[in-house]
Amino acid sequence: MHEPFRSRLVASISLAYNFEEVKRIVESRLKVVSETPRSDGDISPFTGEALKSLYDMILSVRGTEALDNFRVFERICHFALIEGAKRGLQKIQPELMRELFEQYGLKEIPTARQRRITLRTAEEIASFKLKSVMERNEAILRGIVEGISRSTVLKGTVINKFETSYLGQVGEGNVGISSLYLDLTYEDKNISLLWILAGSKTNIIQAKDIDLVIETIRGLLGGYGYCHIILLSYVSDIEVTKINSDLFARVLRISSGLADDLIGLSIGANEDRTVLMQSFETEVVPLLSHLLARETRDITKQLSLPALEAIQTIYILGAKYETFSKETIRQINKRLFMRKAKLQDKYITEAIQAGFAEEEAGQITPAIPKAHIFLLENLEKGPIEYQKLIDKLGGAGEPIIDSALQFHLVNREGEKIVKQKLVEYESKVSGILNELRKTYENEMVKKSEPGQWIEWLLGAYETYKKNGRNYHAHIVLSAIEKLGPQILTEINKISLPLVDRAKTESEISKPVPLPVSPAETTTLPASVPSHEYEPSREVTEEVILQTVRTLGPVTIQEIESYLTKRGYEADIKSTVIGLLLRGKLKVTFVE
């Protein structure tokens, strides 16, 4: 019994041969029937290339990783000997094997994966197995591009740009590294993806090879632009179980069969691509769609105005609380930005998806988008021309820069983008900061709702500045610049007179009505939600209470006059009486 047979019987595994075993079988059978002595390793008139070509064609059509149908291989070799003798050939080359395979072998091969591809595609795939690692890697990466374009699951994905590069060999030269840079649009996101591929001549890659690949790529990343996702794939028939690296979002092993299909997608006939897509859809697309849809927590599109305000609110809360809920964000945002309605959840989600916050178990914490980290690190060395920066940042370059401009992390000076230091930004906003600090010294302002807003803003800014968290301080300072003037306007509407009001003669002659003042037991602390100062100017009970707290003991007529002048329209007297009846205001008799 010859050794290939024996090894499989002992190991009790399915009967299938690798190429070296097939060569030994051919050599053994030729020696038996030869009329003259033959040396070891002699397979003439076949060439090694001819046998390998036939071997690969059968595997490509069968969809297996080893030859499990030796009868077809044997049949084609038999016809090759006869046809070679007829043509007077000294050596049997791959061309004759392809011709005979198409004539005698293709129709007899049952496919393992219920698929059948044309002979031309099978030949092309087989020929690539004899090429260099660089050429094979290139074909596989272009197959990935073709797969993304054709995928039904990733339907709607647009590849705006792609580039492939061969990065060289690592270790003893057996493993070659290539890269694929993709700039694509998925749903409404602009995503930059870097796909690293490691391949070898033997289709065997070990843990030590992966370590060398990671070390090499880490040193080369500086030459690439910004990437939202970095993937590592390696072509190997064995899996490396432990890969320790935070450099890659995911690591994907590509089997020999999948590699063949990807090569076929890149160079094969168009009519075969539906069949070749099957393995890509089942083995690659699930991982890729997950990464594109859920793992891209970064700036990939322009941020809406409500999302920008949600980010500012998140950072203001983050200075005081370690974690907080979406509802807290909505409540504080409504008060701070003086809105009629609470912020919609979709804008908070937009902020999270852009990488400005992290969510775990329903609790939110501020975060810094990776895109902004990359941008600011590049600008540390000095100003960069806008277009060069866009090229470096990829398809999402404009929203990345625009959001940084919105928060005054950077400035645009002519055609260049410049990083703005916190001390420079603070100097520009110093007028608003000083006015808010001075205003907040008033005790009545401290007790008012606008006073609470000032406390939140200044408190958050000083906390971040003290702790050296300049990025966070920038975002809070951008909120101060925006909201400061509005807050000062609201305070001017409710501020106390600086001198006692002198009663006019007509006021003295009038009957003295019953003045009202806040009930002592119902004074609200600043932390309790109060009047939202909404543009609608609706008179609520809290508006009345805030007015009385501001003016002190007043008459109902004075309340009506005060609020009417400020644009409030409603039955003010009925609201006051309602508060009196429920004990929220008390009556004081004046002689």
Coordinates of C-alpha atoms in Angstrom, one line a residue:
M1 CA 0.0 0.0 0.0
H2 CA 1.5 3.4 -1.0
E3 CA 2.1 6.0 1.8
P4 CA -0.8 8.5 0.9
F5 CA -3.3 5.6 1.3
R6 CA -1.7 4.4 4.5
S7 CA -1.6 7.8 6.2
R8 CA -5.3 8.3 5.7
L9 CA -6.4 4.9 6.8
V10 CA -4.3 5.2 10.0
A11 CA -5.6 8.7 10.6
S12 CA -9.2 7.7 9.8
I13 CA -9.8 10.9 7.7
S14 CA -11.5 11.4 4.4
L15 CA -9.6 10.3 1.3
A16 CA -8.1 13.4 -0.3
Y17 CA -4.6 14.1 -1.7
N18 CA -2.5 17.2 -1.6
F19 CA -0.4 18.0 -4.7
E20 CA 2.9 16.4 -3.4
E21 CA 1.0 13.1 -2.8
V22 CA -0.5 13.3 -6.2
K23 CA 2.9 13.7 -7.8
R24 CA 4.2 10.6 -5.9
I25 CA 1.3 8.5 -7.1
V26 CA 1.9 9.6 -10.7
E27 CA 5.6 8.9 -10.3
S28 CA 4.9 5.4 -8.9
R29 CA 2.5 4.4 -11.6
L30 CA 4.8 5.6 -14.4
K31 CA 7.7 3.6 -12.9
V32 CA 5.6 0.5 -12.9
V33 CA 4.6 0.6 -16.6
S34 CA 7.9 2.1 -17.9
E35 CA 10.0 -0.1 -20.1
T36 CA 13.3 1.6 -19.0
P37 CA 14.6 2.3 -15.5
R38 CA 13.4 5.7 -14.1
S39 CA 15.1 7.8 -11.4
D40 CA 13.3 8.9 -8.2
G41 CA 11.1 11.9 -8.8
D42 CA 10.9 11.3 -12.6
I43 CA 7.4 12.2 -13.8
S44 CA 8.2 12.7 -17.5
P45 CA 6.7 13.2 -20.0
F46 CA 4.6 15.3 -17.6
T47 CA 6.0 18.5 -16.3
G48 CA 5.3 19.6 -12.7
E49 CA 3.5 22.7 -14.1
A50 CA 1.2 20.5 -16.1
L51 CA 0.2 18.2 -13.2
K52 CA -0.2 21.3 -10.9
S53 CA -2.4 23.0 -13.5
L54 CA -4.7 19.9 -13.7
Y55 CA -4.8 19.6 -9.9
D56 CA -5.8 23.2 -9.4
M57 CA -8.4 23.1 -12.1
I58 CA -10.2 20.1 -10.5
L59 CA -10.0 21.8 -7.0
S60 CA -11.4 25.0 -8.3
V61 CA -14.4 23.4 -9.9
R62 CA -14.9 21.0 -7.0
G63 CA -14.6 23.7 -4.4
T64 CA -12.4 21.6 -2.2
E65 CA -9.0 22.2 -0.6
A66 CA -7.5 18.8 -1.7
L67 CA -8.0 16.3 -4.5
D68 CA -10.9 14.0 -3.5
N69 CA -11.7 12.7 -7.0
F70 CA -8.5 11.0 -8.2
R71 CA -10.4 9.2 -10.9
V72 CA -10.9 12.3 -13.0
F73 CA -7.2 13.3 -12.5
E74 CA -6.2 9.8 -13.6
R75 CA -8.5 9.9 -16.7
I76 CA -7.1 13.2 -17.9
C77 CA -3.5 12.0 -17.4
H78 CA -4.3 8.9 -19.5
F79 CA -5.7 10.9 -22.4
A80 CA -2.7 13.3 -22.1
L81 CA -0.2 10.5 -22.6
I82 CA -2.1 9.2 -25.7
E83 CA -2.6 12.7 -27.2
G84 CA 1.0 13.6 -26.4
A85 CA 2.2 10.6 -28.3
K86 CA 0.0 11.4 -31.3
R87 CA 1.4 14.9 -31.5
G88 CA 5.0 13.8 -30.9
L89 CA 5.4 15.9 -27.8
Q90 CA 8.5 15.4 -25.7
K91 CA 6.9 17.1 -22.7
I92 CA 3.3 17.5 -21.7
Q93 CA 2.6 21.1 -20.8
P94 CA -0.3 22.8 -19.0
E95 CA -1.9 23.9 -22.3
L96 CA -2.7 20.3 -23.3
M97 CA -4.0 19.5 -19.8
R98 CA -6.4 22.5 -20.0
E99 CA -7.6 21.3 -23.5
L100 CA -8.2 17.8 -22.3
F101 CA -9.8 18.8 -19.0
E102 CA -12.4 20.9 -20.9
Q103 CA -13.0 18.0 -23.4
Y104 CA -13.1 15.0 -21.0
G105 CA -13.0 16.1 -17.4
L106 CA -15.2 19.1 -16.7
K107 CA -18.6 17.5 -17.3
E108 CA -17.7 14.5 -15.1
I109 CA -16.8 16.4 -12.0
P110 CA -19.5 16.6 -9.3
T111 CA -19.2 19.8 -7.3
A112 CA -18.7 19.7 -3.5
R113 CA -20.5 23.0 -3.0
Q114 CA -23.2 22.6 -5.7
R115 CA -21.5 25.0 -7.9
R116 CA -20.0 25.0 -11.4
I117 CA -17.8 27.6 -13.0
T118 CA -16.5 28.0 -16.5
L119 CA -13.2 26.4 -17.5
R120 CA -11.7 29.8 -18.3
T121 CA -12.3 31.0 -14.7
A122 CA -11.1 27.8 -13.2
E123 CA -7.9 28.0 -15.3
E124 CA -7.3 31.6 -14.2
I125 CA -7.8 30.8 -10.6
A126 CA -5.4 27.8 -11.0
S127 CA -2.8 29.9 -12.7
F128 CA -2.8 32.5 -9.9
K129 CA -1.8 29.8 -7.4
L130 CA 1.6 29.6 -9.2
K131 CA 2.2 33.4 -9.1
S132 CA 3.9 35.4 -6.4
V133 CA 2.4 36.3 -3.1
M134 CA 2.2 39.9 -4.2
E135 CA 0.1 39.0 -7.3
R136 CA -2.1 36.7 -5.3
N137 CA -2.7 39.3 -2.6
E138 CA -3.6 41.9 -5.2
A139 CA -6.1 39.6 -6.8
I140 CA -7.7 38.8 -3.5
L141 CA -8.0 42.4 -2.4
R142 CA -9.6 43.3 -5.8
G143 CA -12.0 40.4 -5.3
I144 CA -13.0 42.0 -2.0
V145 CA -13.7 45.3 -3.8
E146 CA -15.8 43.4 -6.4
G147 CA -17.6 41.5 -3.6
I148 CA -18.6 44.7 -1.8
S149 CA -19.9 46.2 -5.0
R150 CA -22.0 43.2 -5.8
S151 CA -23.2 42.2 -2.3
T152 CA -27.0 42.2 -1.9
V153 CA -26.6 42.7 1.9
L154 CA -24.4 45.7 1.4
K155 CA -26.7 47.0 -1.4
G156 CA -26.4 50.8 -1.8
T157 CA -22.8 50.9 -0.7
V158 CA -20.8 53.2 -3.0
I159 CA -17.1 52.8 -3.4
N160 CA -15.8 56.3 -4.0
K161 CA -12.2 55.4 -4.2
F162 CA -9.9 52.4 -3.6
E163 CA -6.1 51.9 -3.7
T164 CA -4.0 48.7 -3.3
S165 CA -0.4 48.5 -2.2
Y166 CA 2.2 45.8 -1.7
L167 CA 4.0 46.5 1.6
G168 CA 6.7 43.9 1.3
Q169 CA 7.7 40.7 3.1
V170 CA 8.2 39.9 6.7
G171 CA 10.2 37.4 8.7
E172 CA 12.1 34.9 6.5
G173 CA 10.3 36.2 3.3
N174 CA 7.6 33.6 3.2
V175 CA 4.8 36.0 4.2
G176 CA 3.9 39.1 2.1
I177 CA 1.7 42.0 3.2
S178 CA -0.6 44.0 1.0
S179 CA -3.1 46.8 1.8
L180 CA -6.5 48.0 0.5
Y181 CA -7.6 51.5 1.2
L182 CA -11.4 52.0 0.7
D183 CA -13.3 55.3 0.8
L184 CA -16.9 54.3 0.7
T185 CA -20.4 55.6 1.4
Y186 CA -22.6 53.2 3.5
E187 CA -26.1 54.4 4.1
D188 CA -25.5 58.1 4.9
K189 CA -22.0 57.6 6.3
N190 CA -18.7 58.4 4.7
I191 CA -16.3 55.7 5.9
S192 CA -12.5 55.2 5.4
L193 CA -11.4 51.6 5.7
L194 CA -7.9 50.1 5.6
W195 CA -7.8 46.3 5.0
I196 CA -4.4 44.6 5.6
L197 CA -3.9 41.2 4.0
A198 CA -1.1 38.7 4.8
G199 CA -0.5 35.8 2.4
S200 CA 2.1 33.1 2.0
K201 CA 3.3 30.7 -0.6
T202 CA 2.2 27.7 1.5
N203 CA -1.2 29.1 2.7
I204 CA 0.1 28.5 6.2
I205 CA 0.5 31.5 8.6
Q206 CA 1.5 31.0 12.2
A207 CA 1.2 33.2 15.3
K208 CA 4.8 34.4 15.0
D209 CA 4.1 35.6 11.4
I210 CA 1.0 37.6 12.6
D211 CA 3.2 39.2 15.3
L212 CA 5.6 40.4 12.7
V213 CA 2.8 41.7 10.5
I214 CA 1.3 43.7 13.4
E215 CA 4.8 45.2 14.2
T216 CA 5.3 46.1 10.6
I217 CA 1.9 47.7 10.1
R218 CA 2.2 49.7 13.3
G219 CA 5.3 51.3 11.9
L220 CA 3.7 52.1 8.5
L221 CA 0.3 53.5 9.6
G222 CA 1.7 57.1 9.7
G223 CA 1.9 57.0 5.9
Y224 CA -1.8 56.5 5.6
G225 CA -4.6 59.0 6.0
Y226 CA -7.3 58.7 8.6
C227 CA -9.2 55.3 8.7
H228 CA -12.4 54.7 10.7
I229 CA -11.8 51.0 10.5
I230 CA -8.6 48.9 10.2
L231 CA -9.0 45.2 9.4
L232 CA -6.5 42.4 9.3
S233 CA -7.0 39.3 7.2
Y234 CA -4.6 36.4 6.6
V235 CA -4.8 33.6 4.1
S236 CA -4.2 30.3 5.9
D237 CA -5.5 26.8 6.2
I238 CA -4.9 26.9 9.9
E239 CA -6.3 29.5 12.4
V240 CA -4.2 31.5 14.7
T241 CA -6.2 31.4 17.9
K242 CA -4.6 34.2 19.9
I243 CA -3.9 37.6 18.3
N244 CA -3.3 40.4 20.8
S245 CA -3.6 43.8 19.1
D246 CA -5.7 46.8 19.6
L247 CA -4.6 48.0 16.2
F248 CA -7.4 46.2 14.3
A249 CA -11.1 46.4 14.7
R250 CA -11.3 42.7 13.6
V251 CA -9.2 39.9 12.4
L252 CA -10.5 37.6 9.7
R253 CA -8.9 34.3 8.5
I254 CA -9.4 33.6 4.8
S255 CA -9.3 30.0 3.9
S256 CA -7.8 28.7 0.6
G257 CA -11.3 28.1 -0.8
L258 CA -12.4 31.7 0.0
A259 CA -9.1 33.0 -1.4
D260 CA -9.8 31.2 -4.7
D261 CA -13.3 32.6 -4.9
L262 CA -12.0 36.1 -4.3
I263 CA -9.4 35.7 -7.0
G264 CA -12.2 34.4 -9.3
L265 CA -14.3 37.5 -8.5
S266 CA -11.4 39.8 -9.5
I267 CA -10.3 38.0 -12.7
G268 CA -13.0 35.5 -13.6
A269 CA -15.8 35.5 -16.2
N270 CA -18.8 37.7 -15.4
E271 CA -21.2 34.7 -15.6
D272 CA -19.3 33.0 -12.8
R273 CA -19.5 35.8 -10.3
T274 CA -22.9 34.9 -8.9
V275 CA -21.5 31.5 -7.9
L276 CA -18.3 32.9 -6.6
M277 CA -20.1 35.5 -4.5
Q278 CA -21.7 32.9 -2.3
S279 CA -18.7 32.4 0.0
F280 CA -18.2 36.2 0.2
E281 CA -21.8 36.8 1.3
T282 CA -21.6 34.1 4.0
E283 CA -18.1 34.5 5.3
V284 CA -17.2 38.2 4.8
V285 CA -20.3 40.3 4.5
P286 CA -21.8 39.6 8.0
L287 CA -18.6 40.9 9.7
L288 CA -18.3 43.8 7.3
S289 CA -21.9 45.0 7.6
H290 CA -21.7 44.8 11.4
L291 CA -18.6 47.0 11.4
L292 CA -20.0 49.5 9.0
A293 CA -23.4 49.8 10.8
R294 CA -22.5 49.5 14.5
E295 CA -18.8 49.7 15.1
T296 CA -18.2 53.0 13.3
R297 CA -18.7 55.3 16.3
D298 CA -16.9 58.3 14.8
I299 CA -17.6 61.4 12.7
T300 CA -18.8 60.1 9.3
K301 CA -21.2 62.8 8.2
Q302 CA -22.3 66.4 8.9
L303 CA -23.7 66.9 12.4
S304 CA -27.1 68.5 12.7
L305 CA -27.6 71.6 14.9
P306 CA -29.6 69.8 17.6
A307 CA -26.8 67.1 17.7
L308 CA -24.2 69.8 18.3
E309 CA -26.3 71.2 21.2
A310 CA -26.7 67.7 22.5
I311 CA -22.9 67.3 22.5
Q312 CA -22.5 70.6 24.4
T313 CA -25.1 69.4 27.0
I314 CA -23.4 66.1 27.4
Y315 CA -20.0 67.7 28.1
I316 CA -21.6 70.2 30.6
L317 CA -23.2 67.3 32.5
G318 CA -20.0 65.3 32.3
A319 CA -18.2 67.8 34.4
K320 CA -20.5 67.1 37.4
Y321 CA -21.7 63.5 36.9
E322 CA -19.8 60.4 36.1
T323 CA -22.7 59.0 34.1
F324 CA -26.2 60.2 33.4
S325 CA -29.3 59.1 31.4
K326 CA -30.7 60.4 28.1
E327 CA -33.7 61.8 29.9
T328 CA -31.3 64.0 32.0
I329 CA -29.7 65.3 28.9
R330 CA -33.1 66.1 27.4
Q331 CA -34.2 67.9 30.6
I332 CA -31.1 70.0 31.0
N333 CA -30.9 70.8 27.3
K334 CA -34.5 72.1 27.3
R335 CA -33.7 74.4 30.2
L336 CA -30.3 75.5 29.2
F337 CA -31.1 76.2 25.5
M338 CA -34.5 77.7 26.4
R339 CA -36.5 75.3 24.2
K340 CA -40.3 74.8 24.1
A341 CA -39.9 71.0 23.8
K342 CA -37.3 68.4 24.9
L343 CA -34.6 67.3 22.6
Q344 CA -35.5 64.2 20.5
D345 CA -33.6 61.0 21.3
K346 CA -32.4 60.7 17.7
Y347 CA -30.1 63.7 18.2
I348 CA -28.5 62.2 21.3
T349 CA -28.1 59.0 19.3
E350 CA -26.5 61.0 16.5
A351 CA -24.0 62.4 19.1
I352 CA -23.2 58.9 20.3
Q353 CA -22.7 57.5 16.8
A354 CA -20.4 60.4 16.0
G355 CA -18.1 59.3 18.9
F356 CA -18.8 62.3 21.2
A357 CA -20.3 60.0 23.9
E358 CA -20.4 56.4 25.0
E359 CA -23.4 54.5 26.1
E360 CA -23.5 51.5 28.4
A361 CA -26.5 50.1 30.1
G362 CA -28.5 53.3 29.3
Q363 CA -25.9 55.6 30.9
I364 CA -24.0 58.2 29.0
T365 CA -20.5 59.6 29.4
P366 CA -18.6 62.1 27.2
A367 CA -16.0 60.8 24.8
I368 CA -13.6 62.2 22.2
P369 CA -14.1 61.0 18.5
K370 CA -11.0 59.3 17.1
A371 CA -11.3 61.5 14.0
H372 CA -10.8 64.7 16.2
I373 CA -7.8 63.0 18.0
F374 CA -6.2 62.3 14.6
L375 CA -7.0 65.9 13.3
L376 CA -5.6 67.7 16.4
E377 CA -2.4 65.5 16.5
N378 CA -1.7 66.3 12.9
L379 CA -2.2 70.1 13.5
E380 CA 0.2 70.0 16.5
K381 CA 3.1 70.3 14.0
G382 CA 1.6 73.5 12.5
P383 CA -1.1 74.7 10.1
I384 CA -2.1 72.5 7.2
E385 CA -3.7 73.5 3.9
Y386 CA -7.4 72.8 3.9
Q387 CA -7.3 70.6 0.7
K388 CA -4.3 68.6 2.0
L389 CA -6.1 68.0 5.2
I390 CA -9.3 66.8 3.4
D391 CA -7.2 64.4 1.4
K392 CA -5.6 63.1 4.6
L393 CA -9.0 62.7 6.4
G394 CA -10.7 60.9 3.5
G395 CA -14.4 61.1 2.5
A396 CA -15.5 62.3 5.9
G397 CA -12.9 65.1 5.9
E398 CA -15.4 68.0 5.6
P399 CA -17.6 67.0 8.5
I400 CA -14.6 66.2 10.7
I401 CA -13.1 69.7 10.1
D402 CA -16.5 71.4 10.2
S403 CA -17.4 69.9 13.6
A404 CA -14.0 71.0 14.9
L405 CA -14.7 74.5 13.7
Q406 CA -18.1 74.5 15.4
F407 CA -16.5 73.9 18.7
H408 CA -13.6 76.2 18.0
L409 CA -11.0 73.5 18.3
V410 CA -9.5 74.8 15.1
N411 CA -9.6 78.0 13.1
R412 CA -9.5 78.6 9.4
E413 CA -6.9 81.2 8.4
G414 CA -7.1 81.7 4.6
E415 CA -6.5 78.3 3.0
K416 CA -5.1 76.8 6.1
I417 CA -6.5 75.1 9.2
V418 CA -4.9 76.0 12.5
K419 CA -5.3 74.4 15.9
Q420 CA -6.7 76.9 18.4
K421 CA -5.3 76.7 22.0
L422 CA -7.7 77.0 24.9
V423 CA -6.0 80.1 26.2
E424 CA -6.5 81.8 22.8
Y425 CA -10.2 80.9 22.7
E426 CA -10.7 82.0 26.3
S427 CA -9.2 85.3 25.4
K428 CA -11.7 85.8 22.6
V429 CA -14.7 84.9 24.9
S430 CA -13.3 86.8 28.0
G431 CA -15.9 89.5 27.7
I432 CA -18.8 87.1 28.0
L433 CA -17.1 85.1 30.7
N434 CA -16.4 88.2 32.9
E435 CA -20.0 89.5 32.4
L436 CA -21.4 86.2 33.5
R437 CA -19.1 86.0 36.5
K438 CA -20.0 89.5 37.6
T439 CA -23.7 89.0 37.1
Y440 CA -23.7 85.7 39.1
E441 CA -22.4 87.6 42.2
N442 CA -25.9 89.0 42.6
E443 CA -27.7 86.9 45.2
M444 CA -31.1 87.2 43.5
V445 CA -29.6 86.1 40.2
K446 CA -28.1 83.0 41.9
K447 CA -31.6 82.0 43.0
S448 CA -33.1 82.5 39.6
E449 CA -33.3 80.0 36.7
P450 CA -30.8 81.9 34.5
G451 CA -28.5 81.9 37.5
Q452 CA -28.6 78.1 37.5
W453 CA -27.6 78.2 33.8
I454 CA -24.6 80.3 34.6
E455 CA -23.6 77.9 37.5
W456 CA -23.7 74.9 35.1
L457 CA -21.7 76.6 32.4
L458 CA -19.0 78.3 34.5
G459 CA -18.8 75.3 36.8
A460 CA -18.2 72.8 33.9
Y461 CA -15.7 75.1 32.3
E462 CA -13.6 75.7 35.4
T463 CA -13.7 71.9 36.3
Y464 CA -12.4 70.8 32.9
K465 CA -9.8 73.6 32.8
K466 CA -8.5 72.8 36.3
N467 CA -8.2 69.1 35.4
G468 CA -6.4 69.8 32.1
R469 CA -9.1 68.4 29.9
N470 CA -8.8 71.1 27.3
Y471 CA -10.9 69.3 24.6
H472 CA -13.8 69.1 27.0
A473 CA -13.3 72.8 28.1
H474 CA -13.3 73.9 24.5
I475 CA -16.8 72.4 23.9
V476 CA -18.2 73.9 27.1
L477 CA -16.6 77.3 26.2
S478 CA -18.3 77.1 22.8
A479 CA -21.6 76.7 24.6
I480 CA -20.8 79.7 26.8
E481 CA -20.1 81.8 23.8
K482 CA -23.4 80.8 22.2
L483 CA -25.6 81.0 25.3
G484 CA -24.0 83.7 27.3
P485 CA -25.6 86.7 25.5
Q486 CA -29.0 85.0 25.7
I487 CA -28.7 84.4 29.4
L488 CA -27.7 88.0 30.1
T489 CA -30.7 89.2 28.1
E490 CA -33.0 87.0 30.2
I491 CA -31.4 88.2 33.4
N492 CA -32.0 91.8 32.4
K493 CA -35.7 91.1 32.0
I494 CA -36.0 89.9 35.6
S495 CA -33.3 91.7 37.5
L496 CA -34.0 93.7 40.7
P497 CA -34.1 97.5 40.6
L498 CA -30.9 99.0 42.0
V499 CA -32.7 101.8 43.9
D500 CA -36.0 101.9 45.8
R501 CA -39.0 102.7 43.6
A502 CA -40.6 106.1 44.6
K503 CA -44.3 105.9 44.6
T504 CA -46.1 108.5 42.5
E505 CA -48.8 110.8 43.8
S506 CA -51.4 108.9 41.8
E507 CA -50.2 105.6 43.3
I508 CA -50.5 107.0 46.9
S509 CA -54.0 108.2 46.3
K510 CA -55.2 104.9 45.0
P511 CA -56.6 102.2 47.4
V512 CA -53.9 99.9 48.5
P513 CA -54.5 96.4 47.2
L514 CA -53.5 93.2 49.0
P515 CA -49.8 92.5 48.2
V516 CA -48.6 89.0 47.7
S517 CA -45.3 87.3 48.4
P518 CA -44.0 83.8 48.1
A519 CA -45.0 81.4 50.8
E520 CA -42.0 80.7 53.0
T521 CA -42.5 77.0 52.8
T522 CA -42.6 76.9 49.0
T523 CA -39.3 78.7 48.0
L524 CA -37.8 76.5 45.3
P525 CA -34.1 75.7 45.2
A526 CA -32.2 76.6 42.1
S527 CA -31.8 72.9 41.2
V528 CA -35.6 72.5 40.7
P529 CA -36.7 73.0 37.1
S530 CA -38.2 76.4 36.8
H531 CA -39.4 78.8 34.1
E532 CA -38.1 77.8 30.6
Y533 CA -38.2 81.4 29.2
E534 CA -39.8 80.1 26.0
P535 CA -40.5 82.4 23.1
S536 CA -44.3 81.7 23.4
R537 CA -44.4 83.8 26.6
E538 CA -47.0 81.6 28.2
V539 CA -47.8 82.5 31.8
T540 CA -47.3 79.5 34.0
E541 CA -47.4 79.2 37.8
E542 CA -43.6 79.1 37.8
V543 CA -43.4 82.4 35.8
I544 CA -45.5 84.0 38.6
L545 CA -43.4 82.5 41.4
Q546 CA -40.2 83.6 39.6
T547 CA -41.6 87.2 39.2
V548 CA -42.5 87.4 42.9
R549 CA -39.1 86.1 43.9
T550 CA -37.4 88.7 41.7
L551 CA -39.6 91.8 42.7
G552 CA -40.3 90.9 46.3
P553 CA -43.7 91.8 47.8
V554 CA -45.9 93.1 45.0
T555 CA -49.5 93.7 44.2
I556 CA -51.4 91.7 41.7
Q557 CA -51.6 94.8 39.5
E558 CA -47.8 95.2 39.6
I559 CA -47.4 91.5 38.6
E560 CA -49.8 92.0 35.7
S561 CA -48.0 95.2 34.5
Y562 CA -44.5 93.6 34.9
L563 CA -45.4 90.5 32.8
T564 CA -47.5 92.4 30.2
K565 CA -44.6 94.6 29.4
R566 CA -42.5 91.5 28.7
G567 CA -45.0 90.1 26.2
Y568 CA -46.8 87.6 28.4
E569 CA -50.4 87.0 27.4
A570 CA -52.9 85.2 29.7
D571 CA -55.3 85.6 32.6
I572 CA -52.5 86.5 35.0
K573 CA -55.0 87.4 37.9
S574 CA -56.6 83.9 37.8
T575 CA -53.2 82.2 37.9
V576 CA -52.2 84.3 41.0
I577 CA -55.4 83.5 42.8
G578 CA -54.9 79.8 42.1
L579 CA -51.5 80.0 43.7
L580 CA -53.0 81.8 46.7
L581 CA -55.6 79.1 47.2
R582 CA -53.0 76.3 47.1
G583 CA -50.8 78.1 49.6
K584 CA -47.9 78.7 47.1
L585 CA -48.3 82.5 47.6
K586 CA -49.3 84.3 50.8
V587 CA -51.3 87.5 51.4
T588 CA -49.9 90.3 53.6
F589 CA -52.2 93.1 54.8
V590 CA -50.7 96.5 54.5
E591 CA -52.1 99.4 56.6

